[in-house]
Amino acid sequence: MDWITTVDHKKIAVLYLIAGGFFFGIGGIEAILIRIQLMKPMNDFVSAQVFNELITMHGTTMIFLGVMPIIFAVMNAVVPLQIGARDVAFPFVNALGFWTFLFGGLLLNLSWLMGGAPDAGWTAYTPLSGSEYSGTHGVDFYTIGLQIAGLGTLIGGINFLATIITMRAPGMSYMRMPMFTWTTFITSAIILFAFPAITVGLVLLTFDRILGANFFDVAGGGNPVLWQHIFWIFGHPEVYILILPAFGIISEVIPTFARKRLFGYSSMVFATILIAFLGFMVWAHHMFTTGLGTVANALFSISTMLIAVPTGIKIFNWLFTMWGGQIRFTAANLFAVGFVPTFVMGGVTGVMLASAPADFQFHDTYFVVAHFHYVIVGGLVLGLFSGLHYWWPKMFGRVLSETLGKWTFWTFMIGFQLTFFVQHFLGLMGMQRRIVTYLPNQDFDLLNLVSSVGAFLMGVGVILFLVNIAITTRKPADAPNDPWEDGRTLEWSIPSPPPEYNFKQTPLVRGIDAYWKEKMAGHTEMTPAEPVGSIHMPSATPLPFVMSVGIFIAGLGLMFSKDDFHNAFMNGLFNNYIVVIIGLLITFGAMALRSLYDDHGWHIEPEDQDEKGVRT
Amino acid sequence: MMKQWQVAKRILPLLAVFSLLLSACGREDLSVMKPQGPVAQGQYDLMKLSITIMIVVLIIVFAIAAYVLIRFRRRAGQNKMPEQVEGNFKLEVIWTAIPLLLVIVLAVPTVKTIFAQGEDLSKDKNAIQVKVTSHQYWWEFTYPQYDVTTAQDLIIPTGKKIAFELKTADVLHSFWVPSLAGKMDTNPDGTLNKFSFSAPNEGVYRGKCAELCGRSHAFMEFKVKAVSQESFDKWVNEMKAPAVLPEDTQLAEKFKTNCLSCHAVGDQGGPVAPNLTGIGGKQSVAGILLNQGEGQEDGNPVLDNMKEWLHDPQSVKPGNTMPNPKDLGLTDEEIDGIAEYLANYKLDYE
Ligand code: HEM
Ligand SMILES: [Cu+2]
């Protein structure tokens, strides 16, 4: 019950982590099934229909329900602490964001149980995703599930923007913000601009499918290529929504374990902003073969290649952060230093793809599959592993086992390289993507087998991580404030896990790497910027949960509003939009309650502010 | 221009090594790395240039990383904090400028190739015009200059430029012959794509659909067969000759009513399904069941393939729109009879 009503950013972080981990597991199982099917030519482990559902759900689940929430988990756990805040700007809204994400994700995955998952690829290109060619409710689950989950993401992004703009501790100017907070800030800004595009796209597609509109139907005056533009105007920035937080994590972990401040901090900030900006200018590089014409292809080729410049700045800054340092190879840092070359691999193949005539060959082949997995898995997932090992003690008061952590790293890393390196060659040898099987004797057999074996090894790595968590959870929560001893930012100045109110007294920030600066000046804690006093806290409330349940019900109702249930009562309920109305009434009712009933929260008085953390 | 050339000169030896490495992979009739025509060659040259640049970048980054990780690991007893370096303006300018330079080196030939390969040949009298129409899950090729339509096997004369106009009859597909040229999507009316390629050498090249198009996307393969100009002209004539029907008149009648309502042979039948003229001599049945022949290690006799298809089209290509002949009321013997007729229906043009 406590967990359903909580509005504490630290607990919401844990909720995001559990839910994201759950969906990541589902996406991982789907990946393994895909790789079993492709292990040998003309395999019939799954049918063509199930295969298309597997790749669609694997991609959709991993991106929207797996890694995004885990990113949000880390952001929620860390950002308020890094800027010296007691919570996010709108704790209630934060909880709402989590619950809408969760119910959207559950709705999407219900499709497996309710007559067919979406099967048109995670990009859901029309007309294949239209009701004429995708007759099950699969794509309806996609449009409505993602719509609800996306709402949560948008809410979360806006909340972080407000938090970072308004709630920084005294003295923390923008150019003193830790890099992870910076990337969260920029990521949230991208979310703010990119998510409305997918929202509109999904609404249009829903209208086409459920209400018979013609936005993407040529016969009705629509245009299927329009969907591609809408999708990628969102979809390309989405890639940067994913990778920038990983950049942030790496920028925290490497300095800590090299015992040096980040090299070229201001150029890092500048590069991040530039990447975000360019990220919006290059969407059509996913569409070179759509036939945009020579001029458009030339312009998008060049603008895409330009992204290599700010990315290069980052890579070299990380390398030179370590130059002259004293590097410790903890598990967290192994993932971080493993990230750098792996991500560079993904980056260089990205530049290759940017050359439009060459992309005519690369596009929709395993070369592309290899490229984006190098970026998303080799970049983001390694980054997340690094961040989780790094901040685990702060979140839970327990340090993860280093030995198991290193085992996780090596199995995952080796498995990853086996899986995806060879896919570059498969693509060049003529293997297109999203194919359920392939004929023998095309030289595809061996490399596919290698790739599948690698995937199993990655699976082992993930399981080792889960084992590590299980073992660690049973140990006492006795981590010190600054378990790595070289912590540089504010979160390391408070207990692990932090008390409910984070900072008893808001700290005074005197420079970049605020806590490190105090330590070097011989202090053991931050100088407070305010006297000890009564701390105002927001009240727990079930309303965000209730609102999300309402939206979930309305979504299901809408989806089945045209169905014939062979049952007068059910038909009456669904076909007259009564279920939709009930769902919306629940949501709006909860909103009304929230606005009519004034809740001023509560206070923690100084005598109740004990030093050690409340368990989160 | 001069500068670009000098950079190119320096990386030439590297280029040679990598192209050797790369070209070790894949079948000649399928691999991007073994281009068989000028368009694919141009694209491959760009790939080699970019790969070379990228490998140079990788080597530099990996070398610095390896050096740093070995040289600056923390040793026991190191307790003094290392010097905290803020940054280095000069260094940072260098690693902004160098990538920018590399991007320019790649961007110039890229843009050149884009415009060179984007040439519109649809009005060119010397080019063979081909209209490609993709269907779930088969390919239709129409030659408006000759008034000929075929399916699955695209026959072209060597050396001639083939100017394509692509469209789809249903969902999006993508037309791809890796060893001859990169792919191009087939859009519905309104945004038709054009492109062209040519094949200097005689041979059969494997083509694929590269855009997810439904359940049998993986099975939507086709072949490009490049033959001499003479053979091509002969083929056109043969295609235009009157239809050959089964000798057995009863079987012929069955074939006409049940099959020719959608398919066509010669001057008879309809355009809904793949044109069957000369199907017995094609590279495959249904694009995916390879017939015995050169370069088709797993090929089966065409008669076996034909029977497999006709007895259960759904199991070969799930979701395809051909009705099962059994459901049309044909007996097993009749199906076998039609299979035999089709398997023997060959055009003489090579
Ligand atoms: C165990 C790790 C993984 C393996 C073995 C794996 C494998 C695969 C395979 C074989 C495909 C199908 C390629 C195709 O034919 O289109 C695929 C697609 C995809 N994967 Fe992964 N993957 C893994 C992890 C991830 C992760 C962590 C993400 C993202 C966070 C991800 C994102 C995607 C996306 C977006 C697609 C495209 C789906 C589509 O075509 O609609 N994958 N993956
Ligand atoms: Cu296809």
Short mmCIF file of N, CA and C in Angstrom, two decimals, chain A residues 67 73 240 332 334 390 558:
data_model
loop_
_atom_site.label_atom_id
_atom_site.label_comp_id
_atom_site.label_asym_id
_atom_site.label_seq_id
_atom_site.Cartn_x
_atom_site.Cartn_y
_atom_site.Cartn_z
N VAL A 67 14.41 0.09 -21.28
CA VAL A 67 15.50 1.00 -20.90
C VAL A 67 15.00 2.39 -20.51
N ALA A 73 14.47 5.62 -13.65
CA ALA A 73 14.77 5.18 -12.29
C ALA A 73 16.04 5.88 -11.80
N TYR A 240 18.48 9.86 -28.97
CA TYR A 240 19.31 10.71 -28.12
C TYR A 240 18.74 10.81 -26.72
N ALA A 332 31.58 -0.95 -11.62
CA ALA A 332 30.95 0.21 -12.25
C ALA A 332 31.89 0.82 -13.29
N LEU A 334 34.41 -0.68 -14.84
CA LEU A 334 34.62 -1.58 -15.97
C LEU A 334 33.57 -1.33 -17.03
N TYR A 390 27.15 1.75 -9.70
CA TYR A 390 27.72 2.94 -9.05
C TYR A 390 26.79 3.50 -7.98
N LEU A 558 -11.84 1.60 -25.61
CA LEU A 558 -11.74 2.17 -26.95
C LEU A 558 -11.33 1.09 -27.95
#
